[in-house]
Amino acid sequence: MKAYERLLKYVVVRTPSDENSDTHPSSQCQFDLGNMLVEELHELGVSDAAIDEHCYVYGHIPATPGLENKTPIGFIAHMDTVSDFCDHDIKPVIHENYDGGSLALGDSGRSLEPSVFPHLPSLKGRTLITSDGTTVLGADDKAGIAEIMTAIQELSEKNIPHGPLSIAFTPDEEIGSGTYAFDVERFGAKYAYTLDGDQEGELQYETFNAAMATVEFKGESVHPGSAKDIMINAALVAMEFDSLLPAAERPERTENHEGFYHLIHSTGSVGEAKLTYILRDHDSRAFQDRHRVMEQAAKFLNEKYGEGRVKLTIKEQYKNMSEVIEKYPEVTEKAKAAIRDAGMEPAIIPVRGGTDGAQLSFMGLPCPNLGTGGHAYHGPFEHITVEGMDKSVEILVALIKEFAK
């Protein structure tokens, strides 16, 4: 099977993770795909493939004779999708010989527009895969799964020599719990690569440092007719807190290595209010500066309105994986060589987010991220090309060959 054919088979199995769940996995539907993948791995000759109680799929491919002492590497992709735009059946649509222009997504009223997605003209002549415009496609990250499976098939069919290989498919990456019960020892690799990026030829080994900040405000609610010098409106104090943060450092105004403060949720009344932010920065010192800016804002408002009116709680989420990856240059140099072997120049792009690989790197498994050939993930405009998937498989096989040298 071609990689895109596998993708078409996987995406119709809906697997949205549930951020409001306290189970692992967060949604039982992920087992539907996990069990399917175990069966397929068995058919591809991965005899020890199995799924555990937390919906992690593991499998191993022994080295070909004479290469048992080569560095053991692994490949990882996640099975879940975002829950947004995933509330009914997914219908993938194939668009052959795309003309590079506006493309209607079924009868949804939505369309891919070059004015919104400037890379679209570069895909002219390719075969695009989209949803019908009413759901996500699910190429994030079922394209990664399909490419790993196709690479395994190619190793066997072409008798390609290789060292020890490990495979894992994980749940709940989209809600930040993809490594909750990942068994690094069972996985058994020295290095790994997540296939969870965008365009083919991408190599990512920098992520944000990340934290979540919760700010709670306590007001003084009295009758407005007698409120003078007594009332403290918690909702307005919350608005004042937000105004103390740099307005130019929001996600919609930053790019590349620039960090941000992102207000993701707010509630408020006269008596009480609450703001929830995520803080992001690639640079660890700048990241700590963001903590201090919020702490200073809370301190100022407590001095202004009375101690205890503002309570700030900052919880660390993950760190920049480059802190680990830079200690193992082989893991990135081999990937760059593989991308060049496939006829491309590596696109070294910082991740403006996190990956399972970030947390795995700090769990002792250095784990950069590779592109899969897709674009516009997490919404109804998601699309991927057959050619991009084929190139990603080529890169994956070239990477396996690099470690077998």
PDB file of N, CA and C in Angstrom, residues 141-211:
ATOM      1  N   ASP A 141      -2.362  12.993  13.506  1.00  0.00           N
ATOM      2  CA  ASP A 141      -1.049  12.608  13.019  1.00  0.00           C
ATOM      3  C   ASP A 141      -1.137  11.247  12.326  1.00  0.00           C
ATOM      4  N   LYS A 142      -2.270  10.961  11.713  1.00  0.00           N
ATOM      5  CA  LYS A 142      -2.404   9.658  11.073  1.00  0.00           C
ATOM      6  C   LYS A 142      -1.544   9.557   9.822  1.00  0.00           C
ATOM      7  N   ALA A 143      -1.114  10.708   9.293  1.00  0.00           N
ATOM      8  CA  ALA A 143      -0.135  10.674   8.207  1.00  0.00           C
ATOM      9  C   ALA A 143       1.185  10.105   8.717  1.00  0.00           C
ATOM     10  N   GLY A 144       1.583  10.510   9.919  1.00  0.00           N
ATOM     11  CA  GLY A 144       2.806   9.966  10.502  1.00  0.00           C
ATOM     12  C   GLY A 144       2.734   8.469  10.685  1.00  0.00           C
ATOM     13  N   ILE A 145       1.584   7.996  11.152  1.00  0.00           N
ATOM     14  CA  ILE A 145       1.392   6.549  11.314  1.00  0.00           C
ATOM     15  C   ILE A 145       1.510   5.849   9.956  1.00  0.00           C
ATOM     16  N   ALA A 146       0.827   6.409   8.952  1.00  0.00           N
ATOM     17  CA  ALA A 146       0.832   5.792   7.623  1.00  0.00           C
ATOM     18  C   ALA A 146       2.234   5.735   7.042  1.00  0.00           C
ATOM     19  N   GLU A 147       3.020   6.766   7.282  1.00  0.00           N
ATOM     20  CA  GLU A 147       4.378   6.804   6.727  1.00  0.00           C
ATOM     21  C   GLU A 147       5.300   5.817   7.438  1.00  0.00           C
ATOM     22  N   ILE A 148       5.141   5.674   8.736  1.00  0.00           N
ATOM     23  CA  ILE A 148       5.935   4.668   9.455  1.00  0.00           C
ATOM     24  C   ILE A 148       5.579   3.270   8.956  1.00  0.00           C
ATOM     25  N   MET A 149       4.306   2.990   8.818  1.00  0.00           N
ATOM     26  CA  MET A 149       3.864   1.681   8.337  1.00  0.00           C
ATOM     27  C   MET A 149       4.403   1.398   6.935  1.00  0.00           C
ATOM     28  N   THR A 150       4.362   2.406   6.084  1.00  0.00           N
ATOM     29  CA  THR A 150       4.810   2.220   4.704  1.00  0.00           C
ATOM     30  C   THR A 150       6.324   2.011   4.651  1.00  0.00           C
ATOM     31  N   ALA A 151       7.054   2.697   5.521  1.00  0.00           N
ATOM     32  CA  ALA A 151       8.502   2.490   5.581  1.00  0.00           C
ATOM     33  C   ALA A 151       8.834   1.073   6.037  1.00  0.00           C
ATOM     34  N   ILE A 152       8.078   0.566   7.008  1.00  0.00           N
ATOM     35  CA  ILE A 152       8.279  -0.815   7.471  1.00  0.00           C
ATOM     36  C   ILE A 152       8.075  -1.788   6.316  1.00  0.00           C
ATOM     37  N   GLN A 153       7.013  -1.558   5.558  1.00  0.00           N
ATOM     38  CA  GLN A 153       6.727  -2.414   4.399  1.00  0.00           C
ATOM     39  C   GLN A 153       7.868  -2.365   3.397  1.00  0.00           C
ATOM     40  N   GLU A 154       8.406  -1.167   3.160  1.00  0.00           N
ATOM     41  CA  GLU A 154       9.470  -1.006   2.166  1.00  0.00           C
ATOM     42  C   GLU A 154      10.751  -1.709   2.609  1.00  0.00           C
ATOM     43  N   LEU A 155      11.053  -1.657   3.912  1.00  0.00           N
ATOM     44  CA  LEU A 155      12.240  -2.353   4.414  1.00  0.00           C
ATOM     45  C   LEU A 155      12.178  -3.834   4.072  1.00  0.00           C
ATOM     46  N   SER A 156      10.989  -4.393   4.262  1.00  0.00           N
ATOM     47  CA  SER A 156      10.818  -5.826   4.014  1.00  0.00           C
ATOM     48  C   SER A 156      10.852  -6.151   2.529  1.00  0.00           C
ATOM     49  N   GLU A 157      10.090  -5.384   1.753  1.00  0.00           N
ATOM     50  CA  GLU A 157       9.970  -5.681   0.326  1.00  0.00           C
ATOM     51  C   GLU A 157      11.301  -5.521  -0.416  1.00  0.00           C
ATOM     52  N   LYS A 158      12.115  -4.559   0.007  1.00  0.00           N
ATOM     53  CA  LYS A 158      13.366  -4.277  -0.688  1.00  0.00           C
ATOM     54  C   LYS A 158      14.585  -4.848   0.025  1.00  0.00           C
ATOM     55  N   ASN A 159      14.329  -5.602   1.102  1.00  0.00           N
ATOM     56  CA  ASN A 159      15.426  -6.216   1.870  1.00  0.00           C
ATOM     57  C   ASN A 159      16.504  -5.195   2.237  1.00  0.00           C
ATOM     58  N   ILE A 160      16.069  -4.086   2.803  1.00  0.00           N
ATOM     59  CA  ILE A 160      16.985  -3.006   3.167  1.00  0.00           C
ATOM     60  C   ILE A 160      17.642  -3.323   4.512  1.00  0.00           C
ATOM     61  N   PRO A 161      18.970  -3.360   4.570  1.00  0.00           N
ATOM     62  CA  PRO A 161      19.654  -3.627   5.845  1.00  0.00           C
ATOM     63  C   PRO A 161      19.368  -2.508   6.852  1.00  0.00           C
ATOM     64  N   HIS A 162      19.223  -2.890   8.114  1.00  0.00           N
ATOM     65  CA  HIS A 162      18.918  -1.886   9.138  1.00  0.00           C
ATOM     66  C   HIS A 162      19.328  -2.398  10.511  1.00  0.00           C
ATOM     67  N   GLY A 163      19.533  -1.467  11.413  1.00  0.00           N
ATOM     68  CA  GLY A 163      19.800  -1.805  12.804  1.00  0.00           C
ATOM     69  C   GLY A 163      18.500  -2.069  13.545  1.00  0.00           C
ATOM     70  N   PRO A 164      18.543  -2.185  14.881  1.00  0.00           N
ATOM     71  CA  PRO A 164      17.330  -2.428  15.670  1.00  0.00           C
ATOM     72  C   PRO A 164      16.368  -1.239  15.579  1.00  0.00           C
ATOM     73  N   LEU A 165      15.098  -1.525  15.368  1.00  0.00           N
ATOM     74  CA  LEU A 165      14.090  -0.480  15.206  1.00  0.00           C
ATOM     75  C   LEU A 165      12.950  -0.671  16.208  1.00  0.00           C
ATOM     76  N   SER A 166      12.464   0.432  16.735  1.00  0.00           N
ATOM     77  CA  SER A 166      11.323   0.418  17.650  1.00  0.00           C
ATOM     78  C   SER A 166      10.213   1.288  17.075  1.00  0.00           C
ATOM     79  N   ILE A 167       8.974   0.865  17.308  1.00  0.00           N
ATOM     80  CA  ILE A 167       7.808   1.584  16.804  1.00  0.00           C
ATOM     81  C   ILE A 167       6.860   1.833  17.978  1.00  0.00           C
ATOM     82  N   ALA A 168       6.259   3.026  18.034  1.00  0.00           N
ATOM     83  CA  ALA A 168       5.220   3.283  19.026  1.00  0.00           C
ATOM     84  C   ALA A 168       4.180   4.231  18.447  1.00  0.00           C
ATOM     85  N   PHE A 169       2.919   3.937  18.744  1.00  0.00           N
ATOM     86  CA  PHE A 169       1.812   4.826  18.414  1.00  0.00           C
ATOM     87  C   PHE A 169       1.119   5.172  19.729  1.00  0.00           C
ATOM     88  N   THR A 170       0.936   6.467  19.963  1.00  0.00           N
ATOM     89  CA  THR A 170       0.528   6.937  21.280  1.00  0.00           C
ATOM     90  C   THR A 170      -0.835   7.621  21.251  1.00  0.00           C
ATOM     91  N   PRO A 171      -1.521   7.650  22.391  1.00  0.00           N
ATOM     92  CA  PRO A 171      -2.786   8.379  22.510  1.00  0.00           C
ATOM     93  C   PRO A 171      -2.566   9.784  23.068  1.00  0.00           C
ATOM     94  N   ASP A 172      -3.580  10.617  22.966  1.00  0.00           N
ATOM     95  CA  ASP A 172      -3.735  11.844  23.766  1.00  0.00           C
ATOM     96  C   ASP A 172      -2.657  12.906  23.592  1.00  0.00           C
ATOM     97  N   GLU A 173      -1.950  12.897  22.464  1.00  0.00           N
ATOM     98  CA  GLU A 173      -0.935  13.930  22.250  1.00  0.00           C
ATOM     99  C   GLU A 173      -1.572  15.310  22.172  1.00  0.00           C
ATOM    100  N   GLU A 174      -2.750  15.395  21.572  1.00  0.00           N
ATOM    101  CA  GLU A 174      -3.369  16.695  21.341  1.00  0.00           C
ATOM    102  C   GLU A 174      -3.807  17.392  22.626  1.00  0.00           C
ATOM    103  N   ILE A 175      -3.921  16.663  23.719  1.00  0.00           N
ATOM    104  CA  ILE A 175      -4.283  17.286  24.990  1.00  0.00           C
ATOM    105  C   ILE A 175      -3.101  17.297  25.953  1.00  0.00           C
ATOM    106  N   GLY A 176      -1.887  17.067  25.412  1.00  0.00           N
ATOM    107  CA  GLY A 176      -0.679  17.182  26.203  1.00  0.00           C
ATOM    108  C   GLY A 176      -0.374  15.999  27.090  1.00  0.00           C
ATOM    109  N   SER A 177      -1.053  14.854  26.857  1.00  0.00           N
ATOM    110  CA  SER A 177      -0.847  13.684  27.716  1.00  0.00           C
ATOM    111  C   SER A 177      -0.267  12.500  26.955  1.00  0.00           C
ATOM    112  N   GLY A 178       0.366  12.776  25.830  1.00  0.00           N
ATOM    113  CA  GLY A 178       0.855  11.699  24.984  1.00  0.00           C
ATOM    114  C   GLY A 178       1.945  10.855  25.593  1.00  0.00           C
ATOM    115  N   THR A 179       2.638  11.390  26.586  1.00  0.00           N
ATOM    116  CA  THR A 179       3.720  10.618  27.207  1.00  0.00           C
ATOM    117  C   THR A 179       3.354  10.168  28.622  1.00  0.00           C
ATOM    118  N   TYR A 180       2.094  10.303  29.001  1.00  0.00           N
ATOM    119  CA  TYR A 180       1.654  10.019  30.369  1.00  0.00           C
ATOM    120  C   TYR A 180       2.134   8.654  30.852  1.00  0.00           C
ATOM    121  N   ALA A 181       1.953   7.620  30.027  1.00  0.00           N
ATOM    122  CA  ALA A 181       2.337   6.265  30.430  1.00  0.00           C
ATOM    123  C   ALA A 181       3.292   5.637  29.422  1.00  0.00           C
ATOM    124  N   PHE A 182       4.050   6.481  28.707  1.00  0.00           N
ATOM    125  CA  PHE A 182       4.988   5.943  27.723  1.00  0.00           C
ATOM    126  C   PHE A 182       6.112   5.223  28.444  1.00  0.00           C
ATOM    127  N   ASP A 183       6.388   3.991  28.015  1.00  0.00           N
ATOM    128  CA  ASP A 183       7.393   3.151  28.655  1.00  0.00           C
ATOM    129  C   ASP A 183       8.685   3.220  27.835  1.00  0.00           C
ATOM    130  N   VAL A 184       9.592   4.108  28.243  1.00  0.00           N
ATOM    131  CA  VAL A 184      10.839   4.300  27.507  1.00  0.00           C
ATOM    132  C   VAL A 184      11.663   3.020  27.478  1.00  0.00           C
ATOM    133  N   GLU A 185      11.680   2.308  28.595  1.00  0.00           N
ATOM    134  CA  GLU A 185      12.454   1.060  28.655  1.00  0.00           C
ATOM    135  C   GLU A 185      11.883   0.017  27.700  1.00  0.00           C
ATOM    136  N   ARG A 186      10.568  -0.120  27.692  1.00  0.00           N
ATOM    137  CA  ARG A 186       9.946  -1.086  26.777  1.00  0.00           C
ATOM    138  C   ARG A 186      10.183  -0.693  25.322  1.00  0.00           C
ATOM    139  N   PHE A 187      10.156   0.597  25.040  1.00  0.00           N
ATOM    140  CA  PHE A 187      10.380   1.084  23.677  1.00  0.00           C
ATOM    141  C   PHE A 187      11.765   0.666  23.202  1.00  0.00           C
ATOM    142  N   GLY A 188      12.775   0.862  24.038  1.00  0.00           N
ATOM    143  CA  GLY A 188      14.080   0.257  23.807  1.00  0.00           C
ATOM    144  C   GLY A 188      14.959   0.890  22.763  1.00  0.00           C
ATOM    145  N   ALA A 189      14.821   2.196  22.515  1.00  0.00           N
ATOM    146  CA  ALA A 189      15.675   2.863  21.530  1.00  0.00           C
ATOM    147  C   ALA A 189      16.568   3.889  22.223  1.00  0.00           C
ATOM    148  N   LYS A 190      17.698   4.196  21.598  1.00  0.00           N
ATOM    149  CA  LYS A 190      18.569   5.254  22.112  1.00  0.00           C
ATOM    150  C   LYS A 190      18.063   6.619  21.681  1.00  0.00           C
ATOM    151  N   TYR A 191      17.606   6.705  20.421  1.00  0.00           N
ATOM    152  CA  TYR A 191      17.040   7.930  19.880  1.00  0.00           C
ATOM    153  C   TYR A 191      15.689   7.579  19.261  1.00  0.00           C
ATOM    154  N   ALA A 192      14.854   8.600  19.133  1.00  0.00           N
ATOM    155  CA  ALA A 192      13.578   8.399  18.434  1.00  0.00           C
ATOM    156  C   ALA A 192      13.254   9.658  17.636  1.00  0.00           C
ATOM    157  N   TYR A 193      12.312   9.513  16.732  1.00  0.00           N
ATOM    158  CA  TYR A 193      11.818  10.636  15.933  1.00  0.00           C
ATOM    159  C   TYR A 193      10.298  10.566  15.928  1.00  0.00           C
ATOM    160  N   THR A 194       9.661  11.668  16.306  1.00  0.00           N
ATOM    161  CA  THR A 194       8.219  11.754  16.089  1.00  0.00           C
ATOM    162  C   THR A 194       7.993  12.210  14.657  1.00  0.00           C
ATOM    163  N   LEU A 195       7.009  11.617  14.000  1.00  0.00           N
ATOM    164  CA  LEU A 195       6.583  12.079  12.680  1.00  0.00           C
ATOM    165  C   LEU A 195       5.284  12.838  12.886  1.00  0.00           C
ATOM    166  N   ASP A 196       5.415  14.131  13.187  1.00  0.00           N
ATOM    167  CA  ASP A 196       4.252  14.915  13.587  1.00  0.00           C
ATOM    168  C   ASP A 196       4.385  16.366  13.152  1.00  0.00           C
ATOM    169  N   GLY A 197       5.248  16.606  12.145  1.00  0.00           N
ATOM    170  CA  GLY A 197       5.439  17.972  11.674  1.00  0.00           C
ATOM    171  C   GLY A 197       4.590  18.279  10.461  1.00  0.00           C
ATOM    172  N   ASP A 198       4.893  19.373   9.821  1.00  0.00           N
ATOM    173  CA  ASP A 198       4.126  19.813   8.665  1.00  0.00           C
ATOM    174  C   ASP A 198       4.789  19.363   7.367  1.00  0.00           C
ATOM    175  N   GLN A 199       5.356  20.275   6.627  1.00  0.00           N
ATOM    176  CA  GLN A 199       5.842  19.962   5.288  1.00  0.00           C
ATOM    177  C   GLN A 199       6.956  18.927   5.314  1.00  0.00           C
ATOM    178  N   GLU A 200       7.034  18.153   4.253  1.00  0.00           N
ATOM    179  CA  GLU A 200       8.095  17.164   4.131  1.00  0.00           C
ATOM    180  C   GLU A 200       9.457  17.859   4.119  1.00  0.00           C
ATOM    181  N   GLY A 201      10.448  17.218   4.711  1.00  0.00           N
ATOM    182  CA  GLY A 201      11.774  17.804   4.775  1.00  0.00           C
ATOM    183  C   GLY A 201      11.997  18.683   5.991  1.00  0.00           C
ATOM    184  N   GLU A 202      10.970  18.808   6.820  1.00  0.00           N
ATOM    185  CA  GLU A 202      11.073  19.603   8.043  1.00  0.00           C
ATOM    186  C   GLU A 202      11.804  18.811   9.124  1.00  0.00           C
ATOM    187  N   LEU A 203      12.644  19.504   9.876  1.00  0.00           N
ATOM    188  CA  LEU A 203      13.313  18.914  11.035  1.00  0.00           C
ATOM    189  C   LEU A 203      13.190  19.904  12.179  1.00  0.00           C
ATOM    190  N   GLN A 204      12.618  19.468  13.274  1.00  0.00           N
ATOM    191  CA  GLN A 204      12.372  20.361  14.405  1.00  0.00           C
ATOM    192  C   GLN A 204      12.980  19.776  15.673  1.00  0.00           C
ATOM    193  N   TYR A 205      13.802  20.577  16.321  1.00  0.00           N
ATOM    194  CA  TYR A 205      14.359  20.125  17.592  1.00  0.00           C
ATOM    195  C   TYR A 205      14.396  21.251  18.616  1.00  0.00           C
ATOM    196  N   GLU A 206      13.614  22.278  18.382  1.00  0.00           N
ATOM    197  CA  GLU A 206      13.408  23.338  19.357  1.00  0.00           C
ATOM    198  C   GLU A 206      11.911  23.474  19.611  1.00  0.00           C
ATOM    199  N   THR A 207      11.515  23.474  20.858  1.00  0.00           N
ATOM    200  CA  THR A 207      10.133  23.742  21.220  1.00  0.00           C
ATOM    201  C   THR A 207      10.106  24.928  22.183  1.00  0.00           C
ATOM    202  N   PHE A 208       8.927  25.396  22.477  1.00  0.00           N
ATOM    203  CA  PHE A 208       8.789  26.408  23.510  1.00  0.00           C
ATOM    204  C   PHE A 208       9.116  25.826  24.884  1.00  0.00           C
ATOM    205  N   ASN A 209       9.539  26.683  25.797  1.00  0.00           N
ATOM    206  CA  ASN A 209       9.351  26.432  27.214  1.00  0.00           C
ATOM    207  C   ASN A 209       7.914  26.854  27.494  1.00  0.00           C
ATOM    208  N   ALA A 210       7.204  26.083  28.291  1.00  0.00           N
ATOM    209  CA  ALA A 210       5.765  26.326  28.410  1.00  0.00           C
ATOM    210  C   ALA A 210       5.297  26.302  29.858  1.00  0.00           C
ATOM    211  N   ALA A 211       4.350  27.186  30.148  1.00  0.00           N
ATOM    212  CA  ALA A 211       3.715  27.212  31.464  1.00  0.00           C
ATOM    213  C   ALA A 211       2.280  27.663  31.303  1.00  0.00           C
TER     214      ALA A 211
END
